[in-house]
Tab-separated table of N, CA, C and O in Angstrom:
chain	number	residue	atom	x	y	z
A	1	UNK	N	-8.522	15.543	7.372
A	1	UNK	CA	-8.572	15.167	5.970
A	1	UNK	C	-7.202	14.620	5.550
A	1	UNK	O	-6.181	15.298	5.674
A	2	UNK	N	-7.205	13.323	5.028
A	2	UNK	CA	-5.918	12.691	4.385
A	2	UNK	C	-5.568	13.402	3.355
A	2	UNK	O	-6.529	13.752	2.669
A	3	UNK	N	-4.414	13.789	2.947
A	3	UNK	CA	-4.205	14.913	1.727
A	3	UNK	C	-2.975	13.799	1.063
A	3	UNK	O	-2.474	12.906	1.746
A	4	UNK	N	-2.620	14.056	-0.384
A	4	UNK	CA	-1.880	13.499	-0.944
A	4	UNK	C	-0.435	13.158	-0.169
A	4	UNK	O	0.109	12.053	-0.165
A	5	UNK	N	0.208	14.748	0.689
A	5	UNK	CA	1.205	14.911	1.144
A	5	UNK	C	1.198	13.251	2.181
A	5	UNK	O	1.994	12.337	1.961
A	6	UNK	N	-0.060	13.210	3.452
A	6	UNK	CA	0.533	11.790	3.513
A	6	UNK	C	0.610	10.522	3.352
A	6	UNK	O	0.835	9.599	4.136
A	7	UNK	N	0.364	10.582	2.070
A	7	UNK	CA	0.156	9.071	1.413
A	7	UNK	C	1.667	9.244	1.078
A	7	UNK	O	2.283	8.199	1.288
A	8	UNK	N	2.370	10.174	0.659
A	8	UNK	CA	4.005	10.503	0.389
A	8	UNK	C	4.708	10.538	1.647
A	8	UNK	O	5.740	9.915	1.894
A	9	UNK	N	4.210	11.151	2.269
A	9	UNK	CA	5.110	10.311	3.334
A	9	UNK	C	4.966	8.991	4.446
A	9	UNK	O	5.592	8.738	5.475
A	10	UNK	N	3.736	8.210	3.677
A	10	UNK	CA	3.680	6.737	4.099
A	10	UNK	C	4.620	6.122	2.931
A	10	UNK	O	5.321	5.127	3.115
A	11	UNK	N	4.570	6.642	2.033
A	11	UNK	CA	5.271	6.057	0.829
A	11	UNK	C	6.970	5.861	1.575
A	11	UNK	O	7.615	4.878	1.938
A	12	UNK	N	7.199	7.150	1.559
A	12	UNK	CA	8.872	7.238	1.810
A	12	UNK	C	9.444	6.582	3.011
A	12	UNK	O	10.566	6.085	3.113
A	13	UNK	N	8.460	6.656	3.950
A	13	UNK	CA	8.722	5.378	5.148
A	13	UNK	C	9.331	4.386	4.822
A	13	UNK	O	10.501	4.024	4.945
A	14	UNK	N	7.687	3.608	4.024
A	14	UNK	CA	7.820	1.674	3.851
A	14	UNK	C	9.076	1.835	2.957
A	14	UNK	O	10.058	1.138	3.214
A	15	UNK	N	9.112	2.868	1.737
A	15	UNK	CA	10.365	2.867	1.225
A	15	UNK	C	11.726	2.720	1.768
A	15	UNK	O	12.365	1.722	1.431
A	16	UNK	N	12.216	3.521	2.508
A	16	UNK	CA	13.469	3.497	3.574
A	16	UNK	C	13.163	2.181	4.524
A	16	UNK	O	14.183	1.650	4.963
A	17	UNK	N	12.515	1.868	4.721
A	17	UNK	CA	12.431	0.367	5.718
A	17	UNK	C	12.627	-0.840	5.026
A	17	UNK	O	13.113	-1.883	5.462
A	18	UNK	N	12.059	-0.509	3.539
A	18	UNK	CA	12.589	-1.695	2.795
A	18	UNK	C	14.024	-1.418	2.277
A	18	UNK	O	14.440	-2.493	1.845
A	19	UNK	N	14.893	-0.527	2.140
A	19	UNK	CA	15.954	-0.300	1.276
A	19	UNK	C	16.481	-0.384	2.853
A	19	UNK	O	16.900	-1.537	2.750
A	20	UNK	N	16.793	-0.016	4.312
A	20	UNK	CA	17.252	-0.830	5.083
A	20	UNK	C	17.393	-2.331	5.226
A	20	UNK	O	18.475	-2.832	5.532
A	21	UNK	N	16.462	-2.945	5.038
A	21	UNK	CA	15.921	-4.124	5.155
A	21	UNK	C	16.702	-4.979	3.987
A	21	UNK	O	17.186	-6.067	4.301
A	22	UNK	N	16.830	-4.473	2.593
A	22	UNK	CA	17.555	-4.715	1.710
A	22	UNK	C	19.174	-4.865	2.094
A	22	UNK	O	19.758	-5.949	2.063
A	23	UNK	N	19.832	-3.541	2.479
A	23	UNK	CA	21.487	-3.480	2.606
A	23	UNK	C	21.532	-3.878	4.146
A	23	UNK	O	22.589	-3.420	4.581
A	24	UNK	N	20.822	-4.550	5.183
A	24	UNK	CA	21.661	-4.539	6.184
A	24	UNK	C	20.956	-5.843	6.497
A	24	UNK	O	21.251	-6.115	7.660
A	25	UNK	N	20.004	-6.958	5.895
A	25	UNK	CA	19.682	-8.048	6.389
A	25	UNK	C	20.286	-9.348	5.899
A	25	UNK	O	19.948	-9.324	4.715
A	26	UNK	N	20.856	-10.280	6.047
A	26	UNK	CA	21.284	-11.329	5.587
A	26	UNK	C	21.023	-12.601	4.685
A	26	UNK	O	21.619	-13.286	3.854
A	27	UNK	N	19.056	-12.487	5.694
A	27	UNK	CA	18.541	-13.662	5.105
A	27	UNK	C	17.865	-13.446	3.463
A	27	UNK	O	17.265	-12.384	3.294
A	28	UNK	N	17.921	-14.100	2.655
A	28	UNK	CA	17.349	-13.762	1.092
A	28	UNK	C	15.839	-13.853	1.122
A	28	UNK	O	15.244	-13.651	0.064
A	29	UNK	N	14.937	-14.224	2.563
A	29	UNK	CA	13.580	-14.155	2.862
A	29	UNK	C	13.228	-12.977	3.184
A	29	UNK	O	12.229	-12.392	2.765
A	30	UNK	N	14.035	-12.568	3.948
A	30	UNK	CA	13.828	-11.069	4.227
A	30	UNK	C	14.043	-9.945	3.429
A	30	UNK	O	13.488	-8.851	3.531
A	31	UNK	N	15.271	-10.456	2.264
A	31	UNK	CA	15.541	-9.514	1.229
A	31	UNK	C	14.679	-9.409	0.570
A	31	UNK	O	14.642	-8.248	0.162
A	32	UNK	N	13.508	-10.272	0.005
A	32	UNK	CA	12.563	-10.336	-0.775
A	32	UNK	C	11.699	-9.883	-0.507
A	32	UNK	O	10.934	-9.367	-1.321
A	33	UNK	N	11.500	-9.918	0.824
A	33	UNK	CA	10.429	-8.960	1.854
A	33	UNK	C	10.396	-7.918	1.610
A	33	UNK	O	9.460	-7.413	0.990
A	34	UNK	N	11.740	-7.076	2.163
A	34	UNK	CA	12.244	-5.732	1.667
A	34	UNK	C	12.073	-5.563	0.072
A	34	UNK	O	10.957	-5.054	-0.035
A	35	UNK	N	12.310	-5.637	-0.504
A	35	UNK	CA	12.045	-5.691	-2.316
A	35	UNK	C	10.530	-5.452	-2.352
A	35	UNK	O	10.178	-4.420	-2.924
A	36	UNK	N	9.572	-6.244	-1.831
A	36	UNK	CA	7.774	-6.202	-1.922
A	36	UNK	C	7.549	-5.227	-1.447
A	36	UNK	O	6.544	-4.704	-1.928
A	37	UNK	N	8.308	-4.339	-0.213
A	37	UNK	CA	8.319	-3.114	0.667
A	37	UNK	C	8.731	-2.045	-0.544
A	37	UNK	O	7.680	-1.473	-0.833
A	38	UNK	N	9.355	-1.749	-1.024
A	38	UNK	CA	9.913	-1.026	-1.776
A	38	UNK	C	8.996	-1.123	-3.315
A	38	UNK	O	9.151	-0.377	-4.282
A	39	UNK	N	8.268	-1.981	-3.222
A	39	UNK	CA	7.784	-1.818	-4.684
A	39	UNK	C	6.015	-1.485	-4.127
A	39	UNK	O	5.152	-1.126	-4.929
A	40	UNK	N	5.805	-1.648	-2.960
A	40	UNK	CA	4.469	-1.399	-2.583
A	40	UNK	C	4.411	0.313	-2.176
A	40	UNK	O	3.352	0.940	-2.171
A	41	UNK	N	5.616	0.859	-1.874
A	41	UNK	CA	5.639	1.883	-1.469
A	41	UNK	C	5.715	2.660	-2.846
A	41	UNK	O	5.219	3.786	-2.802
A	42	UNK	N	6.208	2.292	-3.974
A	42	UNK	CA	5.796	2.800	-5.381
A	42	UNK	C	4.550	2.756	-5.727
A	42	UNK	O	4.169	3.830	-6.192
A	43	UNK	N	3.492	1.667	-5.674
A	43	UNK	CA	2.565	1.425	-5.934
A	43	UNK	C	1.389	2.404	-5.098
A	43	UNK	O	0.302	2.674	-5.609
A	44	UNK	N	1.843	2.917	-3.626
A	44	UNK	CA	0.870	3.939	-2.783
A	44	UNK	C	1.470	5.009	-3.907
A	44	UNK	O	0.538	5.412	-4.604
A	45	UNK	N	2.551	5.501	-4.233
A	45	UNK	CA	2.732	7.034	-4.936
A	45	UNK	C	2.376	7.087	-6.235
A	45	UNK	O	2.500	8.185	-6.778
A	46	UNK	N	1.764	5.742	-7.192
A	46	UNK	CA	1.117	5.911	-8.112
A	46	UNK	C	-0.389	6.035	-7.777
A	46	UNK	O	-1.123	6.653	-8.548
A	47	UNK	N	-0.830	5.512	-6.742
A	47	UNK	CA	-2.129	5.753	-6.833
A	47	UNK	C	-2.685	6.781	-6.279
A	47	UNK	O	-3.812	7.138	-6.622
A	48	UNK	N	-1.821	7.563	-5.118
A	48	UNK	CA	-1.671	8.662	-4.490
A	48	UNK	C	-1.877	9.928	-5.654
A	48	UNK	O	-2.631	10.892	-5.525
A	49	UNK	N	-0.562	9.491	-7.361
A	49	UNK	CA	-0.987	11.000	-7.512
A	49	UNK	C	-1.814	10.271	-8.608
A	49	UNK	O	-2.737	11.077	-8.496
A	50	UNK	N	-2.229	9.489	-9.502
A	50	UNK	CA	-3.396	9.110	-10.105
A	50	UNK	C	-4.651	9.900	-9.344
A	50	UNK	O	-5.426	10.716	-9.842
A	51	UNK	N	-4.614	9.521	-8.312
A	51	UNK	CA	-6.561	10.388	-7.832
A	51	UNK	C	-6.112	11.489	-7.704
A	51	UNK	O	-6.882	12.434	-7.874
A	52	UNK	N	-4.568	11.767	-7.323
A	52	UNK	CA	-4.738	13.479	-7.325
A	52	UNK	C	-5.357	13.906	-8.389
A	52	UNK	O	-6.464	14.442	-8.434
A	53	UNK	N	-4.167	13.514	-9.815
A	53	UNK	CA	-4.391	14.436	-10.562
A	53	UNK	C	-6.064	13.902	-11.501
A	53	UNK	O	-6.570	14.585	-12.392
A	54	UNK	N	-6.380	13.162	-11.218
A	54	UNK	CA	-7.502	12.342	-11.547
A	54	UNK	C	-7.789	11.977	-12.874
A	54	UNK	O	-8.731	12.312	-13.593
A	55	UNK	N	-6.299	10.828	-13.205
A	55	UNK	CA	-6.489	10.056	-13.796
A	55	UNK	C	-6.204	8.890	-13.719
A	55	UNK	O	-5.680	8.707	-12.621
A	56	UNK	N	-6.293	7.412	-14.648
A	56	UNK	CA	-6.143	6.361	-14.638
A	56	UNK	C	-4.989	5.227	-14.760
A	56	UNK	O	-5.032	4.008	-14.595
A	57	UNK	N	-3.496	6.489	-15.265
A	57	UNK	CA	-3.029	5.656	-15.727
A	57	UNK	C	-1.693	5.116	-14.710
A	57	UNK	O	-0.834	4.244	-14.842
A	58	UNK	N	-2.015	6.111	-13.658
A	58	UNK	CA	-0.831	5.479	-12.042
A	58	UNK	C	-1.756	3.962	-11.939
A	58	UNK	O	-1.144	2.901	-11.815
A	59	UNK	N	-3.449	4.000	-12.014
A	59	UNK	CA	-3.571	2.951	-11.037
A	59	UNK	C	-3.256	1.378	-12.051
A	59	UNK	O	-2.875	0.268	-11.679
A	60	UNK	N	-3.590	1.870	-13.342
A	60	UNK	CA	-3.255	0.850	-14.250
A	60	UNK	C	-1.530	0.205	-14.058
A	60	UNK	O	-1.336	-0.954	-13.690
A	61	UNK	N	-0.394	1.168	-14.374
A	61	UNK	CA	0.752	1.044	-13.761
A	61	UNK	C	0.920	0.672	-12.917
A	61	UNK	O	1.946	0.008	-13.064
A	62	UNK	N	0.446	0.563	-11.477
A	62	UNK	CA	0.440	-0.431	-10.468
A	62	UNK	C	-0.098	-1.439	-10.377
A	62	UNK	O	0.581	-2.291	-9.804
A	63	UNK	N	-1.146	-1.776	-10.725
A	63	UNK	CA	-1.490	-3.046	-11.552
A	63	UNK	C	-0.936	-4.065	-12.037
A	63	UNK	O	-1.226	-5.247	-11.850
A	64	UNK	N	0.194	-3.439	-12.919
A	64	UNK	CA	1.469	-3.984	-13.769
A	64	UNK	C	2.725	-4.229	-12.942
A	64	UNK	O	3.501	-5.185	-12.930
A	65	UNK	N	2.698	-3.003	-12.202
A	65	UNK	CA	3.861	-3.180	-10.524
A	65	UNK	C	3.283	-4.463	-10.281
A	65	UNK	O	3.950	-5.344	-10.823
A	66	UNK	N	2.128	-4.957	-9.566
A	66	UNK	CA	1.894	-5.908	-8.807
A	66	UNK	C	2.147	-7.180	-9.430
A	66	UNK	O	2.480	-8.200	-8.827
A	67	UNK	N	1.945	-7.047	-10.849
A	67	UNK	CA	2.226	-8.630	-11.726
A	67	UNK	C	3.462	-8.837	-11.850
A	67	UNK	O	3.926	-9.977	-11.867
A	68	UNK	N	4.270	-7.632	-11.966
A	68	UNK	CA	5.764	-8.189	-11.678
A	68	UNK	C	6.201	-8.313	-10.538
A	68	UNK	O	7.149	-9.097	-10.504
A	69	UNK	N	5.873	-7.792	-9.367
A	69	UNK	CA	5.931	-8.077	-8.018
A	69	UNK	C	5.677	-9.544	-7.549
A	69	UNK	O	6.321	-10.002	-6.604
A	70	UNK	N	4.720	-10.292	-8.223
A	70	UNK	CA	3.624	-11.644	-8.281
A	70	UNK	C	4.643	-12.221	-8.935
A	70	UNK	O	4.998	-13.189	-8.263
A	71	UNK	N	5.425	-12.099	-10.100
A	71	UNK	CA	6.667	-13.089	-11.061
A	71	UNK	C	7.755	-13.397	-10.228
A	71	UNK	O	8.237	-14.467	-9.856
A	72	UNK	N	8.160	-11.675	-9.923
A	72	UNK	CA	9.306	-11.944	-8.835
A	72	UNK	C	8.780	-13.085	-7.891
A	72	UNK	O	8.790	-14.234	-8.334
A	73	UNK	N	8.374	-12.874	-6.769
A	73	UNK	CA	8.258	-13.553	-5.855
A	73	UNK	C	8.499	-15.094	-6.278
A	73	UNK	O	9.360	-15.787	-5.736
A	74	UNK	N	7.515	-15.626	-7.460
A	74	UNK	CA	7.542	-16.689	-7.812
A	74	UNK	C	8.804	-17.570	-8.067
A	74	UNK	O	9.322	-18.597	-7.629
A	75	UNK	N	9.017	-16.616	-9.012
A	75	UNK	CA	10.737	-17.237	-9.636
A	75	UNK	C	11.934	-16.925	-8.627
A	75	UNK	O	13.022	-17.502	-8.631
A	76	UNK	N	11.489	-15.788	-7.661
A	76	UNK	CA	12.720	-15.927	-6.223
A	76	UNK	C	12.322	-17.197	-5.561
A	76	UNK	O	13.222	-18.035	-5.516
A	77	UNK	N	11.468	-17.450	-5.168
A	77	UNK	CA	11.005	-18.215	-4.262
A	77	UNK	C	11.451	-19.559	-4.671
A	77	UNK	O	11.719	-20.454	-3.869
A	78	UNK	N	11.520	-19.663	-5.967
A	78	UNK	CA	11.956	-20.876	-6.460
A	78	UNK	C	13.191	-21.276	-6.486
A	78	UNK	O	13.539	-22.257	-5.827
A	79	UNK	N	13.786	-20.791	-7.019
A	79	UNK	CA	15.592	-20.592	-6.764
A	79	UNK	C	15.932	-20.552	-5.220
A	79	UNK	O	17.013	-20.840	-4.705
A	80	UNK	N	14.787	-20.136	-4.600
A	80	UNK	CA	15.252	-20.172	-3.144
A	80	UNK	C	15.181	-21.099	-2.494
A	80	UNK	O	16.017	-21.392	-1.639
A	81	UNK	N	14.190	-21.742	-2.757
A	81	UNK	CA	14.048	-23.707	-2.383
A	81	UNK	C	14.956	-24.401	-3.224
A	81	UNK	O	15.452	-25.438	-2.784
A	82	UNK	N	15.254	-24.007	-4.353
A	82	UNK	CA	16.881	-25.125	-5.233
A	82	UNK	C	18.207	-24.495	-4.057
A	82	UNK	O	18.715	-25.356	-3.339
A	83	UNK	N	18.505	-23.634	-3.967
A	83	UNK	CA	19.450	-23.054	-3.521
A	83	UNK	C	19.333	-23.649	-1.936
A	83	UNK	O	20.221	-24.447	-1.638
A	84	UNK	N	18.293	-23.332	-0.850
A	84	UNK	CA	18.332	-24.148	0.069
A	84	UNK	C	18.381	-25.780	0.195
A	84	UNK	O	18.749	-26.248	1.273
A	85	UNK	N	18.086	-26.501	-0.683
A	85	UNK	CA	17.931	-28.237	-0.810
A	85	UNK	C	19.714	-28.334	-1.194
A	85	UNK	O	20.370	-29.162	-0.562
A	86	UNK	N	20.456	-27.410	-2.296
A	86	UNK	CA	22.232	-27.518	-2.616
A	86	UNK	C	22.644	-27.375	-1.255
A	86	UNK	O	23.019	-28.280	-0.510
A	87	UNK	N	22.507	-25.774	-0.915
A	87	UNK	CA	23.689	-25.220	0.335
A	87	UNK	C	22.949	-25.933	1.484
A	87	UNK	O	23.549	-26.881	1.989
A	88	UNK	N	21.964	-25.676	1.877
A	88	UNK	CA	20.598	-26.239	3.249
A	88	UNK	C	20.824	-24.605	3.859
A	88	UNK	O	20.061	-24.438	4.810
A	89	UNK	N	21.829	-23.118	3.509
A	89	UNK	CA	20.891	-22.033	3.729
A	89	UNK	C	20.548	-21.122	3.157
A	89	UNK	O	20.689	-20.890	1.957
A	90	UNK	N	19.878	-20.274	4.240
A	90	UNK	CA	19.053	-18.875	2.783
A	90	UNK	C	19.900	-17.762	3.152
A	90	UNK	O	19.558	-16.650	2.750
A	91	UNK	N	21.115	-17.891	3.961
A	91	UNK	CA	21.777	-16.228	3.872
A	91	UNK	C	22.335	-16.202	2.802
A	91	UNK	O	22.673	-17.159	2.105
A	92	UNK	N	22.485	-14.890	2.579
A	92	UNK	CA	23.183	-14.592	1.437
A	92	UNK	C	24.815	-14.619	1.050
A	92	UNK	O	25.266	-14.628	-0.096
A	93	UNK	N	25.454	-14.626	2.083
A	93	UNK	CA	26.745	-14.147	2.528
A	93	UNK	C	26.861	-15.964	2.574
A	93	UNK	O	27.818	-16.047	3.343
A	94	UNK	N	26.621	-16.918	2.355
A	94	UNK	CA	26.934	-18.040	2.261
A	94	UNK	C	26.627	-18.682	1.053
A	94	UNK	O	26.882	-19.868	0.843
A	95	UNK	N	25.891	-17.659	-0.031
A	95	UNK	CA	25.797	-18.239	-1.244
A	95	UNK	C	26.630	-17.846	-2.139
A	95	UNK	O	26.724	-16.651	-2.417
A	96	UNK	N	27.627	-19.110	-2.941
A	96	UNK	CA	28.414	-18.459	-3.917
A	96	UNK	C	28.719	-19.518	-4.850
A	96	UNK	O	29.887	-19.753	-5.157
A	97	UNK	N	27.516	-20.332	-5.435
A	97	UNK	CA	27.608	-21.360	-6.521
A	97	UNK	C	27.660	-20.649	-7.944
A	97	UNK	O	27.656	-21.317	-8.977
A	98	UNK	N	27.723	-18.878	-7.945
A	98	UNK	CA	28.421	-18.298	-9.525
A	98	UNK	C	30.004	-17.936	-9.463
A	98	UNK	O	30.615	-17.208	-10.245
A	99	UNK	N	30.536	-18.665	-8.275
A	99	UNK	CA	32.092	-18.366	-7.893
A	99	UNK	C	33.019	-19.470	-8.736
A	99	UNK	O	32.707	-20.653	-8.598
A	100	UNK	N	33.828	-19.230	-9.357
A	100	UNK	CA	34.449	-20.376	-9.957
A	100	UNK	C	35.171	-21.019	-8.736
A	100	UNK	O	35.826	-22.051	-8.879
């Protein structure tokens, strides 16, 4: 029987893999990756304790996670094609057009 306990600790996994993935990767494709990792692993612990405690308003809240998850992406993704066509790359450690 799947019990709440490991949907929490699938949670805290993808969590730590994305917050690795965040401080130790370079490319801003992958950072964004990591970021969707980290906000999906919120989205299992709202719906995890929503049916626990059996109500509605974790799964609605993730719902709302996912539409800002859906903005992000959009408006990163975009800046990320202006920013690659200026510099021509996507690491991060080579972007610094807010540097005077």
């Amino acid at each position: 029987m799947i019990t709440s306990t490991h949907y929490m600790l699938l949670s805290a996994a993808l969590f730590m893999i994305g917050v690795i993935g965040v401080m130790v990767r370079r490319n801003i494709i992958i950072i964004f990756m990591s970021i969707e990792l980290i906000l999906n692993a919120v989205n299992i612990n709202l719906i995890a304790f929503s049916h626990a405690l059996k109500n509605v308003d974790g799964q609605i809240f993730a719902i709302f996670v996912i539409t800002d998850a859906v903005a992000e992406a959009a408006v990163g993704l975009g800046i990320l094609i202006a920013l690659f066509r200026n510099k021509e790359t996507v690491l991060a450690d080579e972007v610094d057009l807010l540097k005077w």
